[in-house]
PDB file of C-alpha atoms in Angstrom:
ATOM      1  CA  MET A1450       2.595   1.960 -11.032  1.00 65.00           C
ATOM      2  CA  GLY A1451       4.012   5.263 -13.218  1.00 67.00           C
ATOM      3  CA  HIS A1452       4.576   6.955 -10.111  1.00 72.00           C
ATOM      4  CA  THR A1453       6.647   4.231  -8.393  1.00 73.00           C
ATOM      5  CA  PHE A1454       8.721   3.435 -11.476  1.00 74.00           C
ATOM      6  CA  THR A1455       9.400   7.277 -12.521  1.00 77.00           C
ATOM      7  CA  SER A1456      10.293   7.978  -8.781  1.00 80.00           C
ATOM      8  CA  THR A1457      12.557   5.195  -8.637  1.00 80.00           C
ATOM      9  CA  ILE A1458      14.369   5.635 -12.096  1.00 81.00           C
ATOM     10  CA  LEU A1459      14.980   9.090 -11.509  1.00 81.00           C
ATOM     11  CA  GLY A1460      16.552   8.440  -7.584  1.00 83.00           C
ATOM     12  CA  MET A1461      18.516   5.606  -9.289  1.00 83.00           C
ATOM     13  CA  GLU A1462      19.936   8.179 -11.987  1.00 84.00           C
ATOM     14  CA  ALA A1463      20.940  10.390  -9.399  1.00 84.00           C
ATOM     15  CA  VAL A1464      22.686   7.507  -7.428  1.00 85.00           C
ATOM     16  CA  TYR A1465      24.442   6.877 -10.274  1.00 86.00           C
ATOM     17  CA  TYR A1466      25.954  10.190 -10.697  1.00 83.00           C
ATOM     18  CA  GLN A1467      26.637  10.277  -6.870  1.00 86.00           C
ATOM     19  CA  MET A1468      28.625   6.430  -6.606  1.00 87.00           C
ATOM     20  CA  ASP A1469      31.737   8.042  -7.872  1.00 88.00           C
ATOM     21  CA  HIS A1470      32.078  11.316  -6.181  1.00 88.00           C
ATOM     22  CA  ALA A1471      29.793  10.529  -2.904  1.00 89.00           C
ATOM     23  CA  PRO A1472      29.734   6.912  -2.463  1.00 89.00           C
ATOM     24  CA  ASP A1473      28.237   6.882   1.080  1.00 91.00           C
ATOM     25  CA  VAL A1474      25.589   9.190   0.194  1.00 88.00           C
ATOM     26  CA  ALA A1475      24.693   7.191  -3.266  1.00 88.00           C
ATOM     27  CA  LYS A1476      24.810   4.109  -1.077  1.00 89.00           C
ATOM     28  CA  ALA A1477      22.182   5.409   1.579  1.00 89.00           C
ATOM     29  CA  GLN A1478      19.972   7.000  -1.274  1.00 87.00           C
ATOM     30  CA  LEU A1479      19.999   3.347  -2.730  1.00 87.00           C
ATOM     31  CA  LYS A1480      18.817   1.847   0.698  1.00 88.00           C
ATOM     32  CA  GLU A1481      15.990   4.173   0.630  1.00 86.00           C
ATOM     33  CA  LEU A1482      15.186   3.788  -3.251  1.00 85.00           C
ATOM     34  CA  VAL A1483      15.264  -0.090  -2.420  1.00 84.00           C
ATOM     35  CA  GLU A1484      12.480   0.281   0.236  1.00 82.00           C
ATOM     36  CA  PHE A1485      10.402   2.723  -2.074  1.00 83.00           C
ATOM     37  CA  ALA A1486      10.188   0.435  -4.800  1.00 82.00           C
ATOM     38  CA  ARG A1487       9.200  -2.641  -2.143  1.00 78.00           C
ATOM     39  CA  THR A1488       6.241  -0.307  -1.055  1.00 79.00           C
ATOM     40  CA  GLY A1489       5.252   0.310  -4.502  1.00 77.00           C
ATOM     41  CA  TYR A1490       5.589  -3.708  -5.261  1.00 75.00           C
ATOM     42  CA  GLU A1491       2.981  -4.230  -2.501  1.00 71.00           C
ATOM     43  CA  ASP A1492       0.956  -1.438  -3.329  1.00 71.00           C
ATOM     44  CA  VAL A1493       0.590  -3.018  -6.663  1.00 70.00           C
ATOM     45  CA  ARG A1494      -0.246  -6.309  -5.313  1.00 65.00           C
ATOM     46  CA  ARG A1495      -2.925  -4.931  -3.255  1.00 62.00           C
ATOM     47  CA  ASN A1496      -4.387  -3.307  -6.060  1.00 63.00           C
ATOM     48  CA  ILE A1497      -4.298  -6.150  -8.238  1.00 58.00           C
ATOM     49  CA  HIS A1498      -6.392  -8.100  -5.512  1.00 48.00           C
ATOM     50  CA  GLN A1499      -8.748  -5.262  -5.245  1.00 41.00           C
ATOM     51  CA  MET A1500      -8.145  -4.617  -1.920  1.00 42.00           C
ATOM     52  CA  ALA A1501      -8.706  -0.669  -0.707  1.00 46.00           C
ATOM     53  CA  VAL A1502      -6.161   1.967  -1.677  1.00 43.00           C
ATOM     54  CA  TYR A1503      -2.853   1.683   0.590  1.00 45.00           C
ATOM     55  CA  GLU A1504      -3.310   3.870   4.129  1.00 45.00           C
ATOM     56  CA  ASN A1505      -6.767   4.129   3.974  1.00 50.00           C
ATOM     57  CA  GLU A1506      -6.972   4.297   7.653  1.00 61.00           C
ATOM     58  CA  LYS A1507      -5.398   8.037   6.930  1.00 77.00           C
ATOM     59  CA  SER A1508      -7.145  11.177   6.263  1.00 86.00           C
ATOM     60  CA  LEU A1509      -6.848  12.419   2.665  1.00 90.00           C
ATOM     61  CA  VAL A1510      -4.592  15.039   3.169  1.00 92.00           C
ATOM     62  CA  LYS A1511      -2.178  12.933   5.214  1.00 91.00           C
ATOM     63  CA  SER A1512      -2.230  10.490   2.294  1.00 91.00           C
ATOM     64  CA  LEU A1513      -1.852  12.905  -0.384  1.00 94.00           C
ATOM     65  CA  ALA A1514       0.978  14.877   1.621  1.00 95.00           C
ATOM     66  CA  GLU A1515       2.834  11.636   2.179  1.00 93.00           C
ATOM     67  CA  ILE A1516       2.904  10.901  -1.466  1.00 93.00           C
ATOM     68  CA  ALA A1517       4.023  14.181  -2.525  1.00 95.00           C
ATOM     69  CA  ALA A1518       6.822  14.414   0.174  1.00 94.00           C
ATOM     70  CA  GLU A1519       8.152  10.785  -0.980  1.00 91.00           C
ATOM     71  CA  PHE A1520       7.886  12.111  -4.511  1.00 91.00           C
ATOM     72  CA  GLY A1521      10.004  15.280  -3.722  1.00 92.00           C
ATOM     73  CA  GLU A1522      12.499  13.223  -1.983  1.00 89.00           C
ATOM     74  CA  HIS A1523      13.091  10.120  -4.513  1.00 88.00           C
ATOM     75  CA  THR A1524      13.095  12.688  -7.327  1.00 89.00           C
ATOM     76  CA  ARG A1525      14.982  15.643  -5.640  1.00 89.00           C
ATOM     77  CA  THR A1526      11.661  17.554  -6.830  1.00 94.00           C
ATOM     78  CA  HIS A1527      10.588  20.467  -4.423  1.00 96.00           C
ATOM     79  CA  VAL A1528       6.812  19.801  -3.484  1.00 97.00           C
ATOM     80  CA  VAL A1529       4.499  21.445  -1.682  1.00 97.00           C
ATOM     81  CA  VAL A1530       1.495  20.665  -0.349  1.00 97.00           C
ATOM     82  CA  GLU A1531      -1.074  23.730   0.544  1.00 97.00           C
ATOM     83  CA  VAL A1532      -4.457  22.907   2.173  1.00 96.00           C
ATOM     84  CA  THR A1533      -7.450  25.430   2.169  1.00 96.00           C
ATOM     85  CA  GLY A1534     -10.597  24.738   4.631  1.00 93.00           C
ATOM     86  CA  GLU A1535     -10.581  21.084   6.364  1.00 88.00           C
ATOM     87  CA  GLU A1536     -11.300  17.517   5.751  1.00 86.00           C
ATOM     88  CA  GLN A1537     -14.882  17.435   7.363  1.00 73.00           C
ATOM     89  CA  GLU A1538     -13.641  14.571   9.720  1.00 65.00           C
ATOM     90  CA  PRO A1539     -10.864  12.616   8.958  1.00 54.00           C
ATOM     91  CA  PHE A1540     -11.496   9.274   7.641  1.00 53.00           C
ATOM     92  CA  ILE A1541     -15.077  10.308   6.104  1.00 63.00           C
ATOM     93  CA  THR A1542     -13.840  11.132   2.251  1.00 74.00           C
ATOM     94  CA  PRO A1543     -15.239   8.628   0.505  1.00 81.00           C
ATOM     95  CA  GLU A1544     -13.320   5.621  -0.583  1.00 84.00           C
ATOM     96  CA  SER A1545     -13.991   6.438  -4.780  1.00 87.00           C
ATOM     97  CA  ILE A1546     -13.030  10.117  -4.030  1.00 90.00           C
ATOM     98  CA  ARG A1547      -9.631   8.740  -2.137  1.00 89.00           C
ATOM     99  CA  ILE A1548      -8.736   6.549  -4.726  1.00 90.00           C
ATOM    100  CA  ALA A1549      -9.313   9.279  -7.343  1.00 93.00           C
ATOM    101  CA  LEU A1550      -7.307  12.128  -5.861  1.00 95.00           C
ATOM    102  CA  ILE A1551      -4.792   9.804  -4.906  1.00 93.00           C
ATOM    103  CA  ARG A1552      -4.198   8.271  -8.397  1.00 91.00           C
ATOM    104  CA  CYS A1553      -4.591  11.672 -10.285  1.00 94.00           C
ATOM    105  CA  LEU A1554      -1.724  13.183  -7.881  1.00 96.00           C
ATOM    106  CA  GLN A1555       0.517  10.157  -8.691  1.00 93.00           C
ATOM    107  CA  GLU A1556      -0.137  10.766 -12.562  1.00 91.00           C
ATOM    108  CA  ALA A1557       0.196  14.729 -12.134  1.00 94.00           C
ATOM    109  CA  LEU A1558       3.608  14.305 -10.193  1.00 94.00           C
ATOM    110  CA  THR A1559       4.907  11.694 -12.474  1.00 91.00           C
ATOM    111  CA  ASN A1560       3.892  13.720 -15.642  1.00 90.00           C
ATOM    112  CA  ALA A1561       5.426  16.847 -14.206  1.00 93.00           C
ATOM    113  CA  LYS A1562       8.686  15.253 -13.763  1.00 92.00           C
ATOM    114  CA  ARG A1563       8.947  12.873 -16.856  1.00 87.00           C
ATOM    115  CA  HIS A1564       7.544  15.407 -19.309  1.00 88.00           C
ATOM    116  CA  GLY A1565       7.978  18.831 -17.948  1.00 91.00           C
ATOM    117  CA  ARG A1566      11.191  18.445 -15.986  1.00 92.00           C
ATOM    118  CA  ALA A1567       9.633  20.249 -13.265  1.00 95.00           C
ATOM    119  CA  THR A1568      11.987  21.350 -10.252  1.00 96.00           C
ATOM    120  CA  GLU A1569       8.957  22.597  -8.158  1.00 97.00           C
ATOM    121  CA  ILE A1570       5.566  21.308  -7.473  1.00 98.00           C
ATOM    122  CA  THR A1571       2.750  23.047  -5.753  1.00 98.00           C
ATOM    123  CA  VAL A1572      -0.311  20.780  -4.517  1.00 98.00           C
ATOM    124  CA  SER A1573      -3.364  22.707  -3.528  1.00 98.00           C
ATOM    125  CA  LEU A1574      -5.903  21.042  -1.954  1.00 96.00           C
ATOM    126  CA  THR A1575      -9.438  22.585  -1.299  1.00 96.00           C
ATOM    127  CA  PHE A1576     -12.059  21.530   0.814  1.00 94.00           C
ATOM    128  CA  THR A1577     -15.793  23.295   0.745  1.00 93.00           C
ATOM    129  CA  PRO A1578     -18.935  21.715   1.984  1.00 90.00           C
ATOM    130  CA  GLN A1579     -19.845  21.158  -1.923  1.00 91.00           C
ATOM    131  CA  SER A1580     -16.432  19.786  -3.188  1.00 93.00           C
ATOM    132  CA  ILE A1581     -12.968  18.686  -2.870  1.00 95.00           C
ATOM    133  CA  SER A1582     -10.671  20.389  -5.289  1.00 97.00           C
ATOM    134  CA  MET A1583      -6.787  19.438  -6.147  1.00 97.00           C
ATOM    135  CA  LYS A1584      -4.792  21.806  -8.153  1.00 98.00           C
ATOM    136  CA  VAL A1585      -1.233  20.818  -9.172  1.00 98.00           C
ATOM    137  CA  VAL A1586       1.319  23.405 -10.647  1.00 98.00           C
ATOM    138  CA  ASP A1587       4.389  23.031 -11.625  1.00 97.00           C
ATOM    139  CA  ASN A1588       7.324  25.062 -12.985  1.00 97.00           C
ATOM    140  CA  GLY A1589       8.350  22.529 -16.331  1.00 94.00           C
ATOM    141  CA  THR A1590       8.656  23.225 -19.529  1.00 93.00           C
ATOM    142  CA  GLY A1591       5.373  23.347 -20.401  1.00 90.00           C
ATOM    143  CA  GLN A1592       3.384  22.849 -23.966  1.00 88.00           C
ATOM    144  CA  GLU A1593       0.931  24.697 -25.889  1.00 84.00           C
ATOM    145  CA  LYS A1594      -0.999  21.811 -26.698  1.00 82.00           C
ATOM    146  CA  ILE A1595      -1.420  18.639 -24.226  1.00 81.00           C
ATOM    147  CA  SER A1596      -1.642  15.308 -26.118  1.00 77.00           C
ATOM    148  CA  ALA A1597      -3.574  13.103 -23.669  1.00 77.00           C
ATOM    149  CA  GLY A1598      -2.180   9.788 -23.241  1.00 78.00           C
ATOM    150  CA  PHE A1599      -3.343   6.667 -21.045  1.00 81.00           C
ATOM    151  CA  GLY A1600      -2.530   8.454 -17.890  1.00 79.00           C
ATOM    152  CA  LEU A1601      -4.271  11.901 -18.496  1.00 85.00           C
ATOM    153  CA  ASN A1602      -7.393   9.506 -19.637  1.00 86.00           C
ATOM    154  CA  ALA A1603      -7.493   7.203 -16.946  1.00 87.00           C
ATOM    155  CA  MET A1604      -7.710  10.326 -14.677  1.00 89.00           C
ATOM    156  CA  ASN A1605     -10.263  12.210 -16.653  1.00 90.00           C
ATOM    157  CA  GLN A1606     -12.254   8.802 -16.653  1.00 92.00           C
ATOM    158  CA  ARG A1607     -11.758   8.511 -12.810  1.00 91.00           C
ATOM    159  CA  ILE A1608     -13.100  12.277 -12.200  1.00 95.00           C
ATOM    160  CA  THR A1609     -15.695  12.463 -14.617  1.00 93.00           C
ATOM    161  CA  GLY A1610     -17.130   9.101 -13.420  1.00 92.00           C
ATOM    162  CA  LEU A1611     -17.552  11.055 -10.172  1.00 94.00           C
ATOM    163  CA  ASN A1612     -19.250  14.018 -11.530  1.00 94.00           C
ATOM    164  CA  GLY A1613     -16.221  16.114 -11.554  1.00 95.00           C
ATOM    165  CA  THR A1614     -14.162  18.100 -13.688  1.00 96.00           C
ATOM    166  CA  MET A1615     -10.555  18.058 -14.969  1.00 95.00           C
ATOM    167  CA  GLU A1616      -8.869  20.903 -16.353  1.00 95.00           C
ATOM    168  CA  ILE A1617      -5.274  21.486 -17.715  1.00 94.00           C
ATOM    169  CA  SER A1618      -3.601  24.495 -18.540  1.00 94.00           C
ATOM    170  CA  SER A1619      -0.209  24.541 -20.056  1.00 93.00           C
ATOM    171  CA  LYS A1620       2.082  27.008 -21.790  1.00 92.00           C
ATOM    172  CA  ALA A1621       5.583  26.671 -23.122  1.00 91.00           C
ATOM    173  CA  ASN A1622       8.339  27.367 -20.839  1.00 90.00           C
ATOM    174  CA  LEU A1623       5.818  28.328 -18.042  1.00 92.00           C
ATOM    175  CA  GLY A1624       4.666  24.919 -16.598  1.00 94.00           C
ATOM    176  CA  THR A1625       1.556  23.020 -16.238  1.00 95.00           C
ATOM    177  CA  SER A1626      -1.449  23.554 -13.904  1.00 96.00           C
ATOM    178  CA  LEU A1627      -3.795  20.542 -13.791  1.00 96.00           C
ATOM    179  CA  THR A1628      -7.141  20.686 -11.444  1.00 97.00           C
ATOM    180  CA  CYS A1629      -9.456  17.966 -10.192  1.00 97.00           C
ATOM    181  CA  THR A1630     -12.649  19.067  -8.541  1.00 97.00           C
ATOM    182  CA  ILE A1631     -15.039  16.224  -7.307  1.00 95.00           C
ATOM    183  CA  PRO A1632     -18.405  17.117  -5.717  1.00 93.00           C
ATOM    184  CA  LEU A1633     -18.772  15.490  -2.065  1.00 86.00           C
ATOM    185  CA  LYS A1634     -22.037  13.928  -3.203  1.00 72.00           C
ATOM    186  CA  ALA A1635     -20.312  11.705  -5.905  1.00 47.00           C
ATOM    187  CA  GLY A1636     -18.588   9.069  -3.200  1.00 44.00           C
TER     188      GLY A1636
END
């Protein structure tokens, strides 16, 4: 939900500043934001009713790439997704791992923009026969000490619940790097 709200709010702020100078562009962007919010609302409803994560018929790579692209578009952030290795077979990544990585990506993108004010984010997804690893690196403000709030704690619980690890590295004025690694036997 935080991902959807942050993307929508930042997008609406951009529309607000464009209304006087480029009303046609602002109107088109507002229409996109309404659809994005509507999709986010449906996603929340599905999760509340404990249905499978949305778009579970897609490969993990495609799902993560679409989340990154939507976030980049709605927040005017340059987001790049890089993939090393291959998903063994599309659609066989265990659902528990899919959900954990999707939620972690959403939280990482949201934090990079909201707290770090990042303008560029790189998402690196690495597949090995033993594990899946996702690294999210931003060019935001960074911090010498990260205070884990609800989102980071929930992310860590998801990852460690699958026998995985989560590492965060951040330096003031040098951005933040977050890496989640999950063994494939976890799902």
